């Protein structure tokens, strides 16, 4: 029994212990889960237990944290530090019980945490238990506080004012400026024995104590002035601003002290300055003022100079008492004074100007005023301050000077020569109007050499002037005019000096001598040319005096007559041995006549050379121009022996040519460079019916020989021949009886002595040949029409036969076997008959349209219409007819109206789209597009068919034309569709054309005029 009782007691005790343990664990669990700090148990570097708070700190769930290495929730630097502490703790070494690390949250952000850790038994081993507190916000607050304190310290240490923090009369803080200004070190300030009132001047102690007491009672104290006493006894006038603050849990006084000693001194200086200024202004020859910025210029202050300048006492004008200052200003100047003042104030600048006033005695005076605005805090200039001085005498002097300058400028403007002034740096400082006109108005301020053309010694030549030389220096210099032209100027330069005799520059007068120099140079060139011509002339040239003796002759006299020039000089003409005596008599007679009449004479005569050889010469004699200063005659002798021979040969040649000219059957004619007919062969009478004399001498452009168009061509061809070309052209000539003759003309240049003097042409009558050619062309055209008619009949008969055969066959079946045919067969036959009938109707309509177009009877009902519905309907119905093709439209919805016949344009679209379907493989795309092109509407249909060769693009709109190729041989149709399209589009005033690339497809374009008229009308093609 005892044993059982012991067992029962043991069980009871154990049960109680278990219940106590459970109760304890429940309490522990509740505490752990409700704790604000994180709790973790780490065994062998892995987390084996965490509470909810740690989960919130790290962002991981409890299950994610348990089993994770603790170091994985720290930054690398913190993990290394924490691992060292953990390892030392687990090995029994001393470690800090609390330390701070940076936790790495699941989302990558960091938190500052504080860890308190120890060891506990865990499953027969030791584990580390850690309390982890999130101190991030505390750290931020500490950092902010530290930054704030540092900012205050930085501000205080760099402040120009003395700054103190005072608690119960003891200095807790003093900035560097306090130590510098007062002579105490900071250690002395912070000493427990230092009394803050020691800094006060005895005279200010009562004021300071009273204000300290006010602070202690919680009262705000405004800034006040007092006097400090430095360590060495120096007085400092200061102003202090104080405020009651909390410093480390205690009430303290923050004081900011500003040294105003210099300010006090400045105030005294200003007061003295104001006294002096008042004395000065009372003695100034003018008015110092302070006035309102209003239209009256109401004066608030005027110096005593007002009386002398205006005749009014200052009190007469102050506050507009007797009259306003504006009343003194000349009425013509009041607007200017107000406007310029306000403009300067708007720019916050000083204003200054001159104007006239009327004094109390009625005298007009000129004054100069300068002032500025005194601006209020809101930026308004309410007050003006300035000075007004009397400038009447200066204005009078300026007026006299202006009048003098105007006279001088008028004189200078009247001088045609250039007048320029330079300083010692040779920079232009002044120019008269002629100078500005030559160099340009930007010449002032430029160095003279800026206008030099080419290398020149101008500066060296005028340098003595700048060294003080008094003489006038002449120099010629090539200069650049304002338009860039190079001109030669002649300069007369003189030195300029000031009143002290110092050289200040030079004044120069210039004249443009370019033309004179050019004339002189031209004269020299002319003399040289004349001398060269005289010496190298192909003729003998002789100058004879009034008595007929040779003064001078050239070398050519030897070449012609064999005599040296020296043998002829000094002899009279009568003594010349190369003239026969009987001829000499005639020459002397003509010479006398020339002397009497003054007219030139031209003689040809036979002469002899020194060696006895006979020659012919031409002598031209005329009187010398008396203006040349040479009296006598000029005789030019030319050897014309060869010319005489050539003339004889030419005469013989002309005789032969004339015989040929008069006997040739073609028309030979020549014209000069003015298109005037010089000659024409007699054959012109046989061909055109004109006698040669009827047209010779007339400009062919003024005759009626050519038709209008050919007349223009003939003129152009003549110009080409005159330019050296050889031209062959067929013209239509008009005969005298009005009939037309066809002539083929060949023209070549007519050249005499190397110069083209006209044209010569041979025209052959080819009228009969042309008529034969025309008859052959007409016959060929008729053959082509016959061929086309045959082709048309063949195509039409074939196209008609096919649907007629279908209609006949199915109609016979329906008529003869009505009972044997099934209902669906009858329906199919009737549909075939209907399709064939439609095809016949379409073919007949095409033939009728083509015939109407040919006859000009195709009616077009043009009216303002929209193209979009027509294109969409044509494309949609074509898609039904040919489901094996893809037909798309790309047409803007806002196209403008055009004037067209909707039914006819629908016919055009059907033909073009059907044509594209015929020549495009199944499954390809046909694209219909429309755009605005200038004043037209442009429509296009593109396919992806076989394409059309470039050589055949122009013929696709011909009737019954089909490209010759295997791919199109099996396409049905008579070939009228595109031809009808062209007729319809032409009737609308539009244009139709085809573009194609072989193997890639074709695009057919046509245009329609936009609607430019309000009312429609019918048009008949």
mmCIF file of C-alpha atoms in Angstrom, residues 656-929:
data_model
loop_
_atom_site.group_PDB
_atom_site.id
_atom_site.type_symbol
_atom_site.label_atom_id
_atom_site.label_comp_id
_atom_site.label_asym_id
_atom_site.label_seq_id
_atom_site.Cartn_x
_atom_site.Cartn_y
_atom_site.Cartn_z
ATOM 1 C CA UNK A 656 32.192 80.809 -166.658
ATOM 2 C CA UNK A 657 30.024 80.750 -163.502
ATOM 3 C CA UNK A 658 27.447 83.044 -165.076
ATOM 4 C CA UNK A 659 27.107 80.707 -168.046
ATOM 5 C CA UNK A 660 26.590 77.748 -165.703
ATOM 6 C CA UNK A 661 24.288 79.781 -163.450
ATOM 7 C CA UNK A 662 21.999 80.728 -166.325
ATOM 8 C CA UNK A 663 21.810 77.246 -167.836
ATOM 9 C CA UNK A 664 21.236 75.041 -164.710
ATOM 10 C CA UNK A 665 17.699 73.598 -164.264
ATOM 11 C CA UNK A 666 17.758 73.809 -160.437
ATOM 12 C CA UNK A 667 17.244 77.148 -158.712
ATOM 13 C CA UNK A 668 20.537 78.560 -157.440
ATOM 14 C CA UNK A 669 20.211 81.511 -155.087
ATOM 15 C CA UNK A 670 22.316 83.384 -152.552
ATOM 16 C CA UNK A 671 21.384 85.567 -149.567
ATOM 17 C CA UNK A 672 23.453 87.861 -147.370
ATOM 18 C CA UNK A 673 23.656 87.904 -143.579
ATOM 19 C CA UNK A 674 20.530 90.116 -143.468
ATOM 20 C CA UNK A 675 18.512 87.444 -145.371
ATOM 21 C CA UNK A 676 18.502 89.704 -148.462
ATOM 22 C CA UNK A 677 18.455 87.804 -151.796
ATOM 23 C CA UNK A 678 21.661 88.631 -153.663
ATOM 24 C CA UNK A 679 21.147 86.481 -156.741
ATOM 25 C CA UNK A 680 18.832 83.862 -158.187
ATOM 26 C CA UNK A 681 19.194 81.747 -161.316
ATOM 27 C CA UNK A 682 16.802 82.242 -164.293
ATOM 28 C CA UNK A 683 15.358 78.763 -163.650
ATOM 29 C CA UNK A 684 13.228 80.344 -160.907
ATOM 30 C CA UNK A 685 10.943 81.592 -163.689
ATOM 31 C CA UNK A 686 10.241 78.019 -164.898
ATOM 32 C CA UNK A 687 9.636 76.609 -161.395
ATOM 33 C CA UNK A 688 7.929 79.428 -159.433
ATOM 34 C CA UNK A 689 6.904 81.856 -162.193
ATOM 35 C CA UNK A 690 8.949 84.797 -160.872
ATOM 36 C CA UNK A 691 11.464 86.757 -162.908
ATOM 37 C CA UNK A 692 14.803 87.020 -161.004
ATOM 38 C CA UNK A 693 14.562 90.813 -160.844
ATOM 39 C CA UNK A 694 11.227 90.512 -159.000
ATOM 40 C CA UNK A 695 12.859 89.002 -155.933
ATOM 41 C CA UNK A 696 16.539 90.037 -156.024
ATOM 42 C CA UNK A 697 17.251 92.672 -153.372
ATOM 43 C CA UNK A 698 14.349 91.640 -151.141
ATOM 44 C CA UNK A 699 14.666 89.909 -147.765
ATOM 45 C CA UNK A 700 13.321 86.410 -148.332
ATOM 46 C CA UNK A 701 11.532 86.644 -144.957
ATOM 47 C CA UNK A 702 9.525 89.570 -146.412
ATOM 48 C CA UNK A 703 8.502 87.674 -149.569
ATOM 49 C CA UNK A 704 5.676 85.232 -150.139
ATOM 50 C CA UNK A 705 7.958 82.459 -151.422
ATOM 51 C CA UNK A 706 7.485 80.065 -148.457
ATOM 52 C CA UNK A 707 4.569 78.901 -146.324
ATOM 53 C CA UNK A 708 4.436 80.280 -142.759
ATOM 54 C CA UNK A 709 5.969 77.293 -140.946
ATOM 55 C CA UNK A 710 8.611 76.735 -143.637
ATOM 56 C CA UNK A 711 9.498 80.442 -143.610
ATOM 57 C CA UNK A 712 10.407 80.128 -139.924
ATOM 58 C CA UNK A 713 12.414 76.949 -140.630
ATOM 59 C CA UNK A 714 14.236 78.628 -143.526
ATOM 60 C CA UNK A 715 15.264 81.542 -141.286
ATOM 61 C CA UNK A 716 16.590 79.133 -138.635
ATOM 62 C CA UNK A 717 18.409 77.065 -141.284
ATOM 63 C CA UNK A 718 20.007 80.201 -142.756
ATOM 64 C CA UNK A 719 21.403 81.102 -139.324
ATOM 65 C CA UNK A 720 22.816 77.569 -139.018
ATOM 66 C CA UNK A 721 24.497 77.869 -142.437
ATOM 67 C CA UNK A 722 25.911 81.291 -141.514
ATOM 68 C CA UNK A 723 27.362 79.600 -138.411
ATOM 69 C CA UNK A 724 29.252 77.160 -140.662
ATOM 70 C CA UNK A 725 26.867 74.201 -141.010
ATOM 71 C CA UNK A 726 25.696 72.583 -144.230
ATOM 72 C CA UNK A 727 21.905 72.151 -144.160
ATOM 73 C CA UNK A 728 19.611 70.054 -146.380
ATOM 74 C CA UNK A 729 15.874 70.620 -145.934
ATOM 75 C CA UNK A 730 12.636 70.161 -147.868
ATOM 76 C CA UNK A 731 10.426 73.297 -148.062
ATOM 77 C CA UNK A 732 7.004 74.132 -149.464
ATOM 78 C CA UNK A 733 7.502 76.998 -151.953
ATOM 79 C CA UNK A 734 4.604 79.181 -153.103
ATOM 80 C CA UNK A 735 4.600 79.826 -156.853
ATOM 81 C CA UNK A 736 3.505 83.142 -158.284
ATOM 82 C CA UNK A 737 0.166 81.587 -159.305
ATOM 83 C CA UNK A 738 -0.409 80.408 -155.688
ATOM 84 C CA UNK A 739 0.353 76.737 -156.293
ATOM 85 C CA UNK A 740 2.619 74.848 -153.910
ATOM 86 C CA UNK A 741 5.909 73.397 -155.138
ATOM 87 C CA UNK A 742 8.035 71.070 -153.011
ATOM 88 C CA UNK A 743 11.729 71.888 -153.141
ATOM 89 C CA UNK A 744 14.738 70.172 -151.603
ATOM 90 C CA UNK A 745 17.353 72.817 -150.805
ATOM 91 C CA UNK A 746 20.992 72.372 -149.832
ATOM 92 C CA UNK A 747 22.656 75.413 -148.320
ATOM 93 C CA UNK A 748 26.350 76.128 -147.677
ATOM 94 C CA UNK A 749 28.197 79.216 -146.361
ATOM 95 C CA UNK A 750 29.186 81.874 -148.904
ATOM 96 C CA UNK A 751 32.736 82.861 -147.983
ATOM 97 C CA UNK A 752 34.796 85.730 -149.327
ATOM 98 C CA UNK A 753 38.330 86.502 -148.138
ATOM 99 C CA UNK A 754 37.859 84.173 -145.174
ATOM 100 C CA UNK A 755 34.629 85.868 -144.018
ATOM 101 C CA UNK A 756 31.133 84.393 -144.257
ATOM 102 C CA UNK A 757 29.154 86.995 -146.174
ATOM 103 C CA UNK A 758 26.004 84.956 -146.735
ATOM 104 C CA UNK A 759 24.730 81.610 -147.967
ATOM 105 C CA UNK A 760 24.421 79.952 -151.352
ATOM 106 C CA UNK A 761 21.864 77.233 -151.953
ATOM 107 C CA UNK A 762 20.632 74.936 -154.691
ATOM 108 C CA UNK A 763 16.920 74.067 -154.635
ATOM 109 C CA UNK A 764 15.593 71.145 -156.690
ATOM 110 C CA UNK A 765 11.909 70.807 -157.589
ATOM 111 C CA UNK A 766 10.757 67.448 -156.142
ATOM 112 C CA UNK A 767 7.035 68.185 -156.302
ATOM 113 C CA UNK A 768 6.205 65.248 -158.584
ATOM 114 C CA UNK A 769 8.389 62.886 -156.574
ATOM 115 C CA UNK A 770 6.636 63.963 -153.348
ATOM 116 C CA UNK A 771 3.225 63.532 -154.958
ATOM 117 C CA UNK A 772 4.173 59.997 -155.998
ATOM 118 C CA UNK A 773 5.344 59.291 -152.448
ATOM 119 C CA UNK A 774 2.051 60.681 -151.028
ATOM 120 C CA UNK A 775 0.046 58.513 -153.420
ATOM 121 C CA UNK A 776 2.033 55.489 -152.246
ATOM 122 C CA UNK A 777 1.403 56.401 -148.571
ATOM 123 C CA UNK A 778 -2.320 56.853 -149.268
ATOM 124 C CA UNK A 779 -2.438 53.473 -150.985
ATOM 125 C CA UNK A 780 -0.634 51.889 -148.034
ATOM 126 C CA UNK A 781 -3.105 53.550 -145.646
ATOM 127 C CA UNK A 782 -6.054 52.178 -147.654
ATOM 128 C CA UNK A 783 -4.461 48.745 -147.586
ATOM 129 C CA UNK A 784 -4.092 49.045 -143.787
ATOM 130 C CA UNK A 785 -7.753 50.101 -143.444
ATOM 131 C CA UNK A 786 -8.799 47.150 -145.606
ATOM 132 C CA UNK A 787 -6.689 44.827 -143.459
ATOM 133 C CA UNK A 788 -8.209 46.240 -140.264
ATOM 134 C CA UNK A 789 -11.711 45.886 -141.721
ATOM 135 C CA UNK A 790 -10.959 42.293 -142.665
ATOM 136 C CA UNK A 791 -9.565 41.624 -139.164
ATOM 137 C CA UNK A 792 -12.569 43.320 -137.571
ATOM 138 C CA UNK A 793 -15.019 41.273 -139.615
ATOM 139 C CA UNK A 794 -13.093 38.108 -138.839
ATOM 140 C CA UNK A 795 -12.971 38.895 -135.091
ATOM 141 C CA UNK A 796 -16.575 40.060 -134.958
ATOM 142 C CA UNK A 797 -17.832 37.076 -136.929
ATOM 143 C CA UNK A 798 -15.901 34.773 -134.607
ATOM 144 C CA UNK A 799 -17.085 36.565 -131.467
ATOM 145 C CA UNK A 800 -20.690 36.609 -132.785
ATOM 146 C CA UNK A 801 -20.620 32.979 -133.910
ATOM 147 C CA UNK A 802 -19.628 31.622 -130.482
ATOM 148 C CA UNK A 803 -22.591 33.018 -128.449
ATOM 149 C CA UNK A 804 -24.977 32.474 -131.406
ATOM 150 C CA UNK A 805 -23.934 28.836 -131.620
ATOM 151 C CA UNK A 806 -24.592 28.478 -127.899
ATOM 152 C CA UNK A 807 -27.998 30.170 -128.152
ATOM 153 C CA UNK A 808 -28.968 28.123 -131.242
ATOM 154 C CA UNK A 809 -27.858 24.811 -129.721
ATOM 155 C CA UNK A 810 -29.545 25.224 -126.345
ATOM 156 C CA UNK A 811 -32.684 26.741 -127.916
ATOM 157 C CA UNK A 812 -32.975 23.705 -130.259
ATOM 158 C CA UNK A 813 -32.591 21.335 -127.313
ATOM 159 C CA UNK A 814 -35.277 23.165 -125.344
ATOM 160 C CA UNK A 815 -37.619 23.235 -128.366
ATOM 161 C CA UNK A 816 -37.233 19.659 -129.651
ATOM 162 C CA UNK A 817 -36.778 17.788 -126.383
ATOM 163 C CA UNK A 818 -38.838 19.648 -123.795
ATOM 164 C CA UNK A 819 -40.090 16.452 -122.201
ATOM 165 C CA UNK A 820 -36.777 14.642 -122.101
ATOM 166 C CA UNK A 821 -34.823 17.400 -120.333
ATOM 167 C CA UNK A 822 -34.696 17.583 -116.619
ATOM 168 C CA UNK A 823 -35.670 20.793 -114.845
ATOM 169 C CA UNK A 824 -32.106 21.592 -113.753
ATOM 170 C CA UNK A 825 -30.857 20.986 -117.319
ATOM 171 C CA UNK A 826 -33.435 23.428 -118.692
ATOM 172 C CA UNK A 827 -32.345 25.994 -116.110
ATOM 173 C CA UNK A 828 -28.677 25.511 -117.009
ATOM 174 C CA UNK A 829 -29.465 25.855 -120.753
ATOM 175 C CA UNK A 830 -31.499 29.013 -120.170
ATOM 176 C CA UNK A 831 -28.675 30.535 -118.077
ATOM 177 C CA UNK A 832 -26.203 29.740 -120.882
ATOM 178 C CA UNK A 833 -28.552 31.381 -123.411
ATOM 179 C CA UNK A 834 -28.795 34.450 -121.117
ATOM 180 C CA UNK A 835 -24.994 34.719 -120.756
ATOM 181 C CA UNK A 836 -24.505 34.400 -124.512
ATOM 182 C CA UNK A 837 -27.185 37.039 -125.093
ATOM 183 C CA UNK A 838 -25.378 39.374 -122.660
ATOM 184 C CA UNK A 839 -22.123 38.730 -124.494
ATOM 185 C CA UNK A 840 -23.816 39.537 -127.833
ATOM 186 C CA UNK A 841 -25.313 42.702 -126.353
ATOM 187 C CA UNK A 842 -21.897 43.739 -124.962
ATOM 188 C CA UNK A 843 -20.225 43.106 -128.324
ATOM 189 C CA UNK A 844 -22.855 45.086 -130.210
ATOM 190 C CA UNK A 845 -22.631 47.968 -127.683
ATOM 191 C CA UNK A 846 -18.843 48.053 -128.158
ATOM 192 C CA UNK A 847 -19.228 48.170 -131.934
ATOM 193 C CA UNK A 848 -21.850 50.920 -131.646
ATOM 194 C CA UNK A 849 -19.668 52.939 -129.235
ATOM 195 C CA UNK A 850 -16.676 52.579 -131.534
ATOM 196 C CA UNK A 851 -18.720 53.752 -134.501
ATOM 197 C CA UNK A 852 -20.116 56.699 -132.481
ATOM 198 C CA UNK A 853 -16.572 57.682 -131.484
ATOM 199 C CA UNK A 854 -15.434 57.513 -135.108
ATOM 200 C CA UNK A 855 -18.456 59.553 -136.196
ATOM 201 C CA UNK A 856 -18.126 62.067 -133.346
ATOM 202 C CA UNK A 857 -21.588 61.111 -132.064
ATOM 203 C CA UNK A 858 -20.684 59.693 -128.618
ATOM 204 C CA UNK A 859 -22.757 61.663 -126.096
ATOM 205 C CA UNK A 860 -21.169 62.471 -122.745
ATOM 206 C CA UNK A 861 -23.365 63.729 -119.885
ATOM 207 C CA UNK A 862 -20.747 65.501 -117.744
ATOM 208 C CA UNK A 863 -21.871 66.629 -114.303
ATOM 209 C CA UNK A 864 -20.263 67.017 -110.838
ATOM 210 C CA UNK A 865 -19.940 63.466 -109.518
ATOM 211 C CA UNK A 866 -18.099 61.452 -106.890
ATOM 212 C CA UNK A 867 -15.674 58.822 -108.153
ATOM 213 C CA UNK A 868 -15.583 56.689 -104.971
ATOM 214 C CA UNK A 869 -18.971 54.881 -105.385
ATOM 215 C CA UNK A 870 -18.220 54.078 -109.035
ATOM 216 C CA UNK A 871 -14.819 52.575 -108.230
ATOM 217 C CA UNK A 872 -16.207 50.563 -105.316
ATOM 218 C CA UNK A 873 -19.152 49.195 -107.366
ATOM 219 C CA UNK A 874 -16.966 48.336 -110.357
ATOM 220 C CA UNK A 875 -14.476 46.501 -108.110
ATOM 221 C CA UNK A 876 -17.212 44.661 -106.189
ATOM 222 C CA UNK A 877 -19.010 43.427 -109.318
ATOM 223 C CA UNK A 878 -15.717 42.436 -110.948
ATOM 224 C CA UNK A 879 -14.934 40.388 -107.835
ATOM 225 C CA UNK A 880 -18.231 38.516 -108.365
ATOM 226 C CA UNK A 881 -17.416 37.937 -112.050
ATOM 227 C CA UNK A 882 -13.914 36.710 -111.239
ATOM 228 C CA UNK A 883 -13.787 35.153 -107.758
ATOM 229 C CA UNK A 884 -10.352 33.652 -108.532
ATOM 230 C CA UNK A 885 -8.735 37.119 -108.386
ATOM 231 C CA UNK A 886 -8.330 39.454 -105.399
ATOM 232 C CA UNK A 887 -9.643 42.921 -106.254
ATOM 233 C CA UNK A 888 -8.843 45.660 -103.706
ATOM 234 C CA UNK A 889 -9.543 49.406 -103.676
ATOM 235 C CA UNK A 890 -7.363 52.105 -102.131
ATOM 236 C CA UNK A 891 -9.352 55.314 -102.509
ATOM 237 C CA UNK A 892 -9.385 58.241 -99.990
ATOM 238 C CA UNK A 893 -12.849 59.030 -98.684
ATOM 239 C CA UNK A 894 -12.382 62.811 -99.113
ATOM 240 C CA UNK A 895 -11.569 63.045 -102.832
ATOM 241 C CA UNK A 896 -12.886 66.224 -104.538
ATOM 242 C CA UNK A 897 -15.774 66.173 -107.024
ATOM 243 C CA UNK A 898 -14.967 65.776 -110.713
ATOM 244 C CA UNK A 899 -17.030 66.484 -113.837
ATOM 245 C CA UNK A 900 -17.790 63.271 -115.705
ATOM 246 C CA UNK A 901 -20.523 61.005 -117.055
ATOM 247 C CA UNK A 902 -20.912 58.308 -114.338
ATOM 248 C CA UNK A 903 -22.279 55.714 -116.809
ATOM 249 C CA UNK A 904 -19.413 56.186 -119.272
ATOM 250 C CA UNK A 905 -16.713 56.203 -116.570
ATOM 251 C CA UNK A 906 -18.248 53.022 -115.140
ATOM 252 C CA UNK A 907 -17.934 51.565 -118.654
ATOM 253 C CA UNK A 908 -14.242 52.604 -118.697
ATOM 254 C CA UNK A 909 -13.631 51.009 -115.277
ATOM 255 C CA UNK A 910 -15.351 47.741 -116.320
ATOM 256 C CA UNK A 911 -13.246 47.514 -119.493
ATOM 257 C CA UNK A 912 -9.945 48.261 -117.707
ATOM 258 C CA UNK A 913 -10.637 45.857 -114.799
ATOM 259 C CA UNK A 914 -11.836 43.103 -117.198
ATOM 260 C CA UNK A 915 -8.702 43.640 -119.279
ATOM 261 C CA UNK A 916 -6.547 43.275 -116.127
ATOM 262 C CA UNK A 917 -8.428 40.072 -115.180
ATOM 263 C CA UNK A 918 -7.912 38.599 -118.676
ATOM 264 C CA UNK A 919 -4.140 39.057 -118.573
ATOM 265 C CA UNK A 920 -3.500 38.181 -114.901
ATOM 266 C CA UNK A 921 -2.948 34.676 -113.472
ATOM 267 C CA UNK A 922 -5.572 33.375 -111.061
ATOM 268 C CA UNK A 923 -4.947 34.172 -107.401
ATOM 269 C CA UNK A 924 -3.176 37.478 -108.138
ATOM 270 C CA UNK A 925 -4.251 40.917 -106.894
ATOM 271 C CA UNK A 926 -5.799 43.697 -108.948
ATOM 272 C CA UNK A 927 -5.535 47.086 -107.225
ATOM 273 C CA UNK A 928 -7.856 50.055 -107.917
ATOM 274 C CA UNK A 929 -6.587 53.445 -106.671
#
